[in-house]
Amino acid sequence: MILHTLIDYDTLRVIWWLLLGVLLIGFAVMDGFDLGTGMLLPFVARTDIERRVVINAVGPVWEGNQVWLVTGGGAIFAAWPALYSVSFSGFYLAMFAILFALILRPVGFKYRSKRENAAWRSAWDWALFIGGFVPALVMGVAVGNVLQGVPFHFNGELRIFYDGTTLFELLNPYGILAGLVSVAMLVMHGAAWLVLKTEGPVAERSRAVGSVAALVTIVLFVLGGLWLYYGVDGYRITSAFVVDGPSNPLAKTVEVAPRIWFANYAAHPWMLAGPALGLIGAALASLLFRVRSEVGALLMSSLSIFGIISTVGLSMFPIILPSTVDPRSSLTVWDSSSSHMTLFIMLIVALVFVPIVVAYTSFVYKVLWGKVDERSISDGSGHAY
């Protein structure tokens, strides 16, 4: 028996759909507080030493956290090649904006304190703000556009054509709302991290901002759900399709109609756990900020992120990327994956290396556990940013 036949093709596809969600959530949780901290830098830290405290709260760990982004991109490329082709080609300018902003972060961390000049340091502080704000906003905008559908299609030879034009068409009202949900969510998460890792005025300001950001996240998330229910059409497969056959997006018919994105919740009520956790997590985070529970606020903000991102995947399943040009070209779990053998080999690799990455990351955070204070920054040891 060939080894990869131990797991059915359709099961492997669902497993990799789940793993893709895990990687996206892992990135949002692990690198999300880095992005949130960057957005908060000019506002919760008012003196130079306070801003250095904020930078050093994430400086030792941000590079490791970006492993989740790299791994997620690699997983999409290998497991979902059609999804990779459409998203990375169609959202090319958006991806470039994210990449440019992310490049500002390491440069800002390394060069910000190289000169004593106040204007120099202020410029890099705002560069770090951009490095946090732009990725958070654009990634949320991308999710909003995915929920609405993306203008692409396949021809008879299964060649992909993207029919969009500019970056600005992505900045539609619903896309911007989704971007604001992302920004508020990651500001909440970044504030939770700063409350955990700092003390004094920085921690107090972060606590106040985080509590408000959590409530804003709830309001925007609910607004996004209502808008999705009343104003955005969903996509549903209406023909019979083979879940364990070769990937062929054109071998199906797709219906476009209102409220379809909510059909899964009626058919499978347990899926309501996704939006419930998003709302409950943010509400508890706001409360725990106020009662000064540092670890609790970070855990609840992470739970909220888990719930909000899960909501998107659960609402759309089995659709991964809908097409507004030709609905039957929409990519699903069943017709846009790599081969059976590829998914199986990747699963074995993931089962070996993901635990290693998680174990190493846990070790790093254990070693670096503790608060960053002004004395540790200004003692002249030379190890601080």
Short mmCIF file of C-alpha atoms in Angstrom, two decimals:
data_model
loop_
_atom_site.label_atom_id
_atom_site.label_comp_id
_atom_site.label_asym_id
_atom_site.label_seq_id
_atom_site.Cartn_x
_atom_site.Cartn_y
_atom_site.Cartn_z
CA MET A 1 0.00 0.00 0.00
CA ILE A 2 1.29 3.47 -0.88
CA LEU A 3 1.85 5.34 2.36
CA HIS A 4 -0.04 8.49 1.43
CA THR A 5 -3.26 6.52 0.88
CA LEU A 6 -3.47 6.03 4.66
CA ILE A 7 -5.27 9.39 4.76
CA ASP A 8 -8.05 10.11 2.26
CA TYR A 9 -7.52 12.96 -0.19
CA ASP A 10 -10.64 14.80 0.97
CA THR A 11 -9.53 14.46 4.60
CA LEU A 12 -6.09 15.85 3.76
CA ARG A 13 -7.71 18.82 2.07
CA VAL A 14 -9.74 19.63 5.17
CA ILE A 15 -6.65 19.12 7.38
CA TRP A 16 -4.70 21.62 5.30
CA TRP A 17 -7.61 24.06 5.35
CA LEU A 18 -7.48 23.83 9.14
CA LEU A 19 -3.68 24.17 9.18
CA LEU A 20 -3.91 27.25 6.98
CA GLY A 21 -6.26 28.74 9.55
CA VAL A 22 -3.87 27.79 12.36
CA LEU A 23 -0.98 29.51 10.58
CA LEU A 24 -3.00 32.68 9.94
CA ILE A 25 -4.19 32.79 13.54
CA GLY A 26 -0.67 32.01 14.75
CA PHE A 27 0.66 34.97 12.79
CA ALA A 28 -2.08 37.29 14.05
CA VAL A 29 -1.50 36.26 17.67
CA MET A 30 2.30 36.04 17.67
CA ASP A 31 3.20 38.90 15.33
CA GLY A 32 0.01 40.80 15.99
CA PHE A 33 1.21 42.28 19.25
CA ASP A 34 4.37 43.45 17.45
CA LEU A 35 2.22 45.30 14.92
CA GLY A 36 -0.01 46.64 17.68
CA THR A 37 2.98 47.82 19.68
CA GLY A 38 4.28 49.70 16.65
CA MET A 39 0.93 51.45 16.23
CA LEU A 40 0.91 52.41 19.90
CA LEU A 41 4.52 53.62 20.05
CA PRO A 42 3.96 57.34 19.35
CA PHE A 43 0.98 57.51 21.71
CA VAL A 44 1.68 55.52 24.87
CA ALA A 45 5.34 56.58 25.15
CA ARG A 46 6.02 60.31 25.42
CA THR A 47 9.70 60.54 26.27
CA ASP A 48 12.66 59.05 24.49
CA ILE A 49 13.36 56.54 27.24
CA GLU A 50 9.71 55.46 27.33
CA ARG A 51 9.76 54.85 23.59
CA ARG A 52 12.90 52.78 23.95
CA VAL A 53 11.10 50.72 26.58
CA VAL A 54 8.25 50.07 24.14
CA ILE A 55 10.66 49.11 21.34
CA ASN A 56 12.60 46.76 23.61
CA ALA A 57 9.39 45.08 24.73
CA VAL A 58 9.16 43.51 21.25
CA GLY A 59 12.70 43.94 19.91
CA PRO A 60 14.03 40.52 21.00
CA VAL A 61 11.05 38.51 19.70
CA TRP A 62 9.58 40.16 16.60
CA GLU A 63 11.88 38.36 14.15
CA GLY A 64 10.91 34.95 15.49
CA ASN A 65 7.24 35.90 15.40
CA GLN A 66 7.44 36.58 11.66
CA VAL A 67 8.18 32.89 11.11
CA TRP A 68 4.40 32.44 11.17
CA LEU A 69 4.01 34.82 8.22
CA VAL A 70 6.73 33.12 6.19
CA THR A 71 5.36 29.68 7.01
CA GLY A 72 1.83 30.73 6.09
CA GLY A 73 2.96 32.07 2.73
CA GLY A 74 4.91 28.88 2.06
CA ALA A 75 1.96 26.71 3.03
CA ILE A 76 -0.34 28.57 0.64
CA PHE A 77 2.21 28.20 -2.16
CA ALA A 78 2.63 24.46 -1.65
CA ALA A 79 -0.82 23.34 -0.50
CA TRP A 80 -3.08 25.78 -2.37
CA PRO A 81 -1.21 26.85 -5.55
CA ALA A 82 -4.29 28.32 -7.25
CA LEU A 83 -5.06 30.41 -4.16
CA TYR A 84 -1.45 31.57 -4.04
CA SER A 85 -1.51 32.50 -7.72
CA VAL A 86 -4.70 34.55 -7.51
CA SER A 87 -4.10 36.25 -4.18
CA PHE A 88 -0.43 37.11 -4.63
CA SER A 89 -1.01 38.29 -8.21
CA GLY A 90 -4.33 40.05 -7.73
CA PHE A 91 -3.31 41.68 -4.47
CA TYR A 92 0.18 42.46 -5.75
CA LEU A 93 0.16 46.16 -4.89
CA ALA A 94 -1.38 45.46 -1.51
CA MET A 95 1.30 42.83 -0.85
CA PHE A 96 3.97 45.34 -1.88
CA ALA A 97 2.57 47.90 0.55
CA ILE A 98 2.70 45.31 3.35
CA LEU A 99 6.23 44.28 2.41
CA PHE A 100 7.43 47.88 2.33
CA ALA A 101 5.91 48.54 5.75
CA LEU A 102 7.40 45.36 7.22
CA ILE A 103 10.84 46.36 5.91
CA LEU A 104 10.59 49.56 7.93
CA ARG A 105 10.43 47.58 11.18
CA PRO A 106 13.90 46.01 11.26
CA VAL A 107 15.46 49.19 9.92
CA GLY A 108 13.66 51.23 12.55
CA PHE A 109 14.64 48.89 15.37
CA LYS A 110 18.30 48.92 14.35
CA TYR A 111 18.80 52.59 13.43
CA ARG A 112 16.36 54.47 15.63
CA SER A 113 18.73 54.89 18.60
CA LYS A 114 21.96 55.19 16.63
CA ARG A 115 21.82 58.98 16.82
CA GLU A 116 20.88 61.30 19.67
CA ASN A 117 19.09 63.70 17.32
CA ALA A 118 15.44 64.11 18.36
CA ALA A 119 14.16 64.59 14.80
CA TRP A 120 15.98 61.44 13.67
CA ARG A 121 14.44 59.36 16.44
CA SER A 122 10.98 60.83 15.94
CA ALA A 123 11.10 59.99 12.23
CA TRP A 124 11.95 56.37 12.99
CA ASP A 125 9.23 56.22 15.63
CA TRP A 126 6.67 57.14 12.97
CA ALA A 127 8.29 54.67 10.58
CA LEU A 128 7.67 51.96 13.18
CA PHE A 129 4.09 53.18 13.47
CA ILE A 130 3.68 52.79 9.70
CA GLY A 131 5.31 49.36 9.95
CA GLY A 132 2.53 48.32 12.30
CA PHE A 133 -0.46 50.21 10.93
CA VAL A 134 -0.15 49.48 7.21
CA PRO A 135 0.09 45.66 7.48
CA ALA A 136 -2.73 45.56 10.03
CA LEU A 137 -4.99 47.71 7.84
CA VAL A 138 -4.17 46.13 4.47
CA MET A 139 -4.48 42.56 5.73
CA GLY A 140 -7.91 43.38 7.12
CA VAL A 141 -8.88 45.09 3.85
CA ALA A 142 -7.80 41.93 1.99
CA VAL A 143 -10.06 39.78 4.19
CA GLY A 144 -12.96 42.17 3.56
CA ASN A 145 -12.44 41.83 -0.18
CA VAL A 146 -12.24 38.04 0.06
CA LEU A 147 -15.65 38.01 1.75
CA GLN A 148 -17.07 40.13 -1.08
CA GLY A 149 -15.35 38.18 -3.85
CA VAL A 150 -12.34 38.85 -6.03
CA PRO A 151 -12.40 39.63 -9.79
CA PHE A 152 -10.66 36.63 -11.38
CA HIS A 153 -11.55 33.72 -13.64
CA PHE A 154 -10.18 30.58 -15.25
CA ASN A 155 -10.26 29.92 -18.97
CA GLY A 156 -10.91 26.50 -20.51
CA GLU A 157 -7.24 25.57 -20.05
CA LEU A 158 -7.40 26.47 -16.33
CA ARG A 159 -5.20 29.50 -16.81
CA ILE A 160 -5.91 32.16 -14.19
CA PHE A 161 -6.77 35.73 -15.18
CA TYR A 162 -7.11 38.55 -12.66
CA ASP A 163 -9.57 41.15 -13.90
CA GLY A 164 -9.00 43.82 -11.27
CA THR A 165 -7.24 47.10 -11.92
CA THR A 166 -5.72 49.09 -9.08
CA LEU A 167 -5.06 48.95 -5.36
CA PHE A 168 -7.76 51.55 -4.79
CA GLU A 169 -10.57 49.21 -5.83
CA LEU A 170 -9.68 47.14 -2.79
CA LEU A 171 -10.31 50.20 -0.61
CA ASN A 172 -14.08 49.87 -0.86
CA PRO A 173 -16.29 50.67 2.16
CA TYR A 174 -16.63 47.11 3.41
CA GLY A 175 -12.93 46.41 2.84
CA ILE A 176 -12.03 49.51 4.87
CA LEU A 177 -14.38 48.42 7.67
CA ALA A 178 -12.67 45.01 7.78
CA GLY A 179 -9.32 46.81 7.86
CA LEU A 180 -10.45 48.87 10.85
CA VAL A 181 -11.55 45.70 12.65
CA SER A 182 -8.02 44.37 12.12
CA VAL A 183 -6.41 47.60 13.35
CA ALA A 184 -8.56 47.78 16.50
CA MET A 185 -8.01 44.07 17.22
CA LEU A 186 -4.23 44.35 16.97
CA VAL A 187 -4.09 47.61 18.94
CA MET A 188 -5.93 45.74 21.71
CA HIS A 189 -3.42 42.89 21.45
CA GLY A 190 -0.40 45.19 21.37
CA ALA A 191 -1.67 47.05 24.42
CA ALA A 192 -2.09 43.74 26.26
CA TRP A 193 1.53 42.87 25.49
CA LEU A 194 2.81 46.26 26.69
CA VAL A 195 0.82 45.97 29.92
CA LEU A 196 2.46 42.59 30.48
CA LYS A 197 6.00 43.66 29.55
CA THR A 198 6.28 47.23 30.87
CA GLU A 199 5.46 49.20 33.98
CA GLY A 200 4.81 52.78 35.03
CA PRO A 201 3.31 55.37 32.69
CA VAL A 202 3.70 53.23 29.56
CA ALA A 203 1.78 50.35 31.10
CA GLU A 204 -0.93 52.67 32.45
CA ARG A 205 -1.50 54.37 29.10
CA SER A 206 -1.47 51.00 27.34
CA ARG A 207 -4.04 49.67 29.79
CA ALA A 208 -6.39 52.58 29.06
CA VAL A 209 -5.95 52.35 25.29
CA GLY A 210 -6.31 48.58 25.30
CA SER A 211 -9.58 48.64 27.20
CA VAL A 212 -11.09 51.09 24.70
CA ALA A 213 -9.62 49.24 21.69
CA ALA A 214 -11.28 46.02 22.88
CA LEU A 215 -14.68 47.73 22.97
CA VAL A 216 -14.07 49.30 19.55
CA THR A 217 -13.19 45.83 18.24
CA ILE A 218 -16.56 44.53 19.45
CA VAL A 219 -18.50 47.39 17.85
CA LEU A 220 -16.69 47.13 14.50
CA PHE A 221 -16.91 43.32 14.45
CA VAL A 222 -20.68 43.42 15.05
CA LEU A 223 -21.08 46.16 12.45
CA GLY A 224 -19.10 44.06 9.97
CA GLY A 225 -21.35 41.07 10.64
CA LEU A 226 -24.54 43.09 10.16
CA TRP A 227 -23.18 44.59 6.95
CA LEU A 228 -22.23 41.12 5.73
CA TYR A 229 -25.74 39.84 6.51
CA TYR A 230 -27.69 42.64 4.89
CA GLY A 231 -25.35 44.01 2.22
CA VAL A 232 -22.88 41.38 0.95
CA ASP A 233 -23.79 38.39 -1.21
CA GLY A 234 -22.33 35.00 -0.38
CA TYR A 235 -21.40 32.02 -2.55
CA ARG A 236 -22.68 28.45 -2.40
CA ILE A 237 -21.94 25.34 -4.48
CA THR A 238 -25.18 24.13 -6.05
CA SER A 239 -23.95 21.19 -8.13
CA ALA A 240 -22.68 17.78 -7.14
CA PHE A 241 -18.90 17.74 -6.83
CA VAL A 242 -16.20 15.21 -6.10
CA VAL A 243 -14.32 15.94 -2.88
CA ASP A 244 -11.45 13.52 -3.56
CA GLY A 245 -10.85 14.12 -7.28
CA PRO A 246 -8.30 16.21 -9.19
CA SER A 247 -8.43 19.96 -8.61
CA ASN A 248 -10.62 21.55 -11.28
CA PRO A 249 -12.41 24.73 -10.18
CA LEU A 250 -14.62 24.77 -13.29
CA ALA A 251 -16.23 21.40 -12.53
CA LYS A 252 -19.04 22.91 -10.46
CA THR A 253 -21.75 25.54 -10.44
CA VAL A 254 -21.98 28.27 -7.81
CA GLU A 255 -24.92 30.35 -6.63
CA VAL A 256 -24.53 33.96 -5.50
CA ALA A 257 -27.20 35.20 -3.12
CA PRO A 258 -27.69 37.25 0.08
CA ARG A 259 -27.01 35.79 3.53
CA ILE A 260 -25.31 32.63 2.24
CA TRP A 261 -22.27 33.33 4.43
CA PHE A 262 -24.56 32.67 7.42
CA ALA A 263 -25.93 29.35 6.17
CA ASN A 264 -23.21 27.31 7.87
CA TYR A 265 -24.30 28.59 11.28
CA ALA A 266 -27.85 27.38 10.73
CA ALA A 267 -26.65 23.99 9.47
CA HIS A 268 -23.93 23.58 12.10
CA PRO A 269 -24.73 25.62 15.25
CA TRP A 270 -21.39 24.72 16.86
CA MET A 271 -19.77 27.09 14.36
CA LEU A 272 -21.31 29.98 16.30
CA ALA A 273 -18.41 29.43 18.68
CA GLY A 274 -16.25 31.44 16.26
CA PRO A 275 -18.03 34.81 16.47
CA ALA A 276 -18.95 34.16 20.12
CA LEU A 277 -15.29 33.75 21.08
CA GLY A 278 -14.40 36.87 19.11
CA LEU A 279 -16.91 38.95 21.07
CA ILE A 280 -16.43 37.30 24.47
CA GLY A 281 -12.66 37.45 24.23
CA ALA A 282 -12.66 41.18 23.47
CA ALA A 283 -15.23 41.91 26.20
CA LEU A 284 -13.22 40.00 28.81
CA ALA A 285 -10.00 41.64 27.62
CA SER A 286 -11.55 45.08 28.19
CA LEU A 287 -12.63 44.03 31.69
CA LEU A 288 -9.27 42.45 32.55
CA PHE A 289 -7.43 45.57 31.41
CA ARG A 290 -9.46 47.50 33.97
CA VAL A 291 -8.90 45.05 36.84
CA ARG A 292 -5.15 44.90 36.05
CA SER A 293 -4.97 41.24 35.10
CA GLU A 294 -1.94 41.34 32.82
CA VAL A 295 -1.76 37.72 31.66
CA GLY A 296 -5.54 37.44 31.50
CA ALA A 297 -5.87 40.45 29.18
CA LEU A 298 -3.28 39.00 26.79
CA LEU A 299 -4.96 35.59 26.80
CA MET A 300 -8.40 37.06 26.16
CA SER A 301 -7.15 39.32 23.36
CA SER A 302 -5.59 36.20 21.80
CA LEU A 303 -8.92 34.40 22.20
CA SER A 304 -10.69 37.27 20.47
CA ILE A 305 -8.26 37.12 17.55
CA PHE A 306 -8.83 33.37 17.31
CA GLY A 307 -12.59 33.85 17.22
CA ILE A 308 -12.62 36.72 14.72
CA ILE A 309 -10.36 34.99 12.19
CA SER A 310 -12.13 31.66 12.68
CA THR A 311 -15.43 33.37 11.92
CA VAL A 312 -14.27 34.21 8.40
CA GLY A 313 -13.18 30.66 7.63
CA LEU A 314 -16.25 29.03 9.16
CA SER A 315 -18.61 31.39 7.35
CA MET A 316 -17.08 30.70 3.93
CA PHE A 317 -16.37 26.94 4.15
CA PRO A 318 -15.89 25.20 1.75
CA ILE A 319 -15.28 28.34 -0.35
CA ILE A 320 -11.76 29.73 0.02
CA LEU A 321 -11.74 32.54 -2.55
CA PRO A 322 -14.96 33.50 -4.41
CA SER A 323 -14.89 34.98 -7.90
CA THR A 324 -17.09 37.94 -8.79
CA VAL A 325 -16.38 37.56 -12.52
CA ASP A 326 -17.23 33.87 -12.91
CA PRO A 327 -18.68 32.35 -9.73
CA ARG A 328 -17.90 28.80 -10.83
CA SER A 329 -14.20 29.79 -10.90
CA SER A 330 -14.40 30.31 -7.13
CA LEU A 331 -11.78 28.31 -5.29
CA THR A 332 -12.91 25.77 -2.72
CA VAL A 333 -11.31 23.31 -0.34
CA TRP A 334 -12.13 20.52 -2.79
CA ASP A 335 -10.83 21.91 -6.08
CA SER A 336 -7.83 24.19 -5.48
CA SER A 337 -5.33 22.07 -3.54
CA SER A 338 -2.12 20.35 -4.53
CA SER A 339 -2.00 16.61 -5.19
CA HIS A 340 -2.73 13.90 -2.64
CA MET A 341 0.96 13.01 -2.37
CA THR A 342 2.05 16.65 -1.94
CA LEU A 343 -0.42 17.29 0.86
CA PHE A 344 0.60 14.09 2.63
CA ILE A 345 4.35 14.85 2.47
CA MET A 346 3.71 18.39 3.69
CA LEU A 347 1.64 17.04 6.57
CA ILE A 348 4.49 14.78 7.68
CA VAL A 349 6.92 17.71 7.48
CA ALA A 350 4.52 19.88 9.48
CA LEU A 351 4.06 17.22 12.15
CA VAL A 352 7.84 17.05 12.57
CA PHE A 353 8.86 20.69 12.43
CA VAL A 354 5.92 22.66 13.84
CA PRO A 355 6.36 21.13 17.32
CA ILE A 356 10.06 21.99 17.13
CA VAL A 357 9.26 25.61 16.26
CA VAL A 358 6.66 25.83 19.02
CA ALA A 359 9.05 24.30 21.57
CA TYR A 360 11.88 26.65 20.62
CA THR A 361 9.56 29.66 20.65
CA SER A 362 8.29 28.67 24.10
CA PHE A 363 11.87 28.37 25.34
CA VAL A 364 12.74 31.83 24.00
CA TYR A 365 9.77 33.44 25.68
CA LYS A 366 10.61 31.69 28.93
CA VAL A 367 14.17 33.00 28.82
CA LEU A 368 12.99 36.52 27.98
CA TRP A 369 10.17 36.52 30.53
CA GLY A 370 9.96 39.61 32.69
CA LYS A 371 9.35 43.32 32.36
CA VAL A 372 11.36 45.91 30.47
CA ASP A 373 12.00 48.98 32.59
CA GLU A 374 13.76 52.30 32.10
CA ARG A 375 16.73 51.31 34.23
CA SER A 376 17.50 48.28 32.08
CA ILE A 377 17.47 50.54 29.02
CA SER A 378 19.58 53.38 30.37
CA ASP A 379 22.25 51.43 32.26
CA GLY A 380 24.62 51.60 29.29
CA SER A 381 24.93 47.86 28.79
CA GLY A 382 24.67 48.25 25.03
CA HIS A 383 22.18 45.41 24.59
CA ALA A 384 19.06 47.57 24.28
CA TYR A 385 17.62 49.07 21.12
#
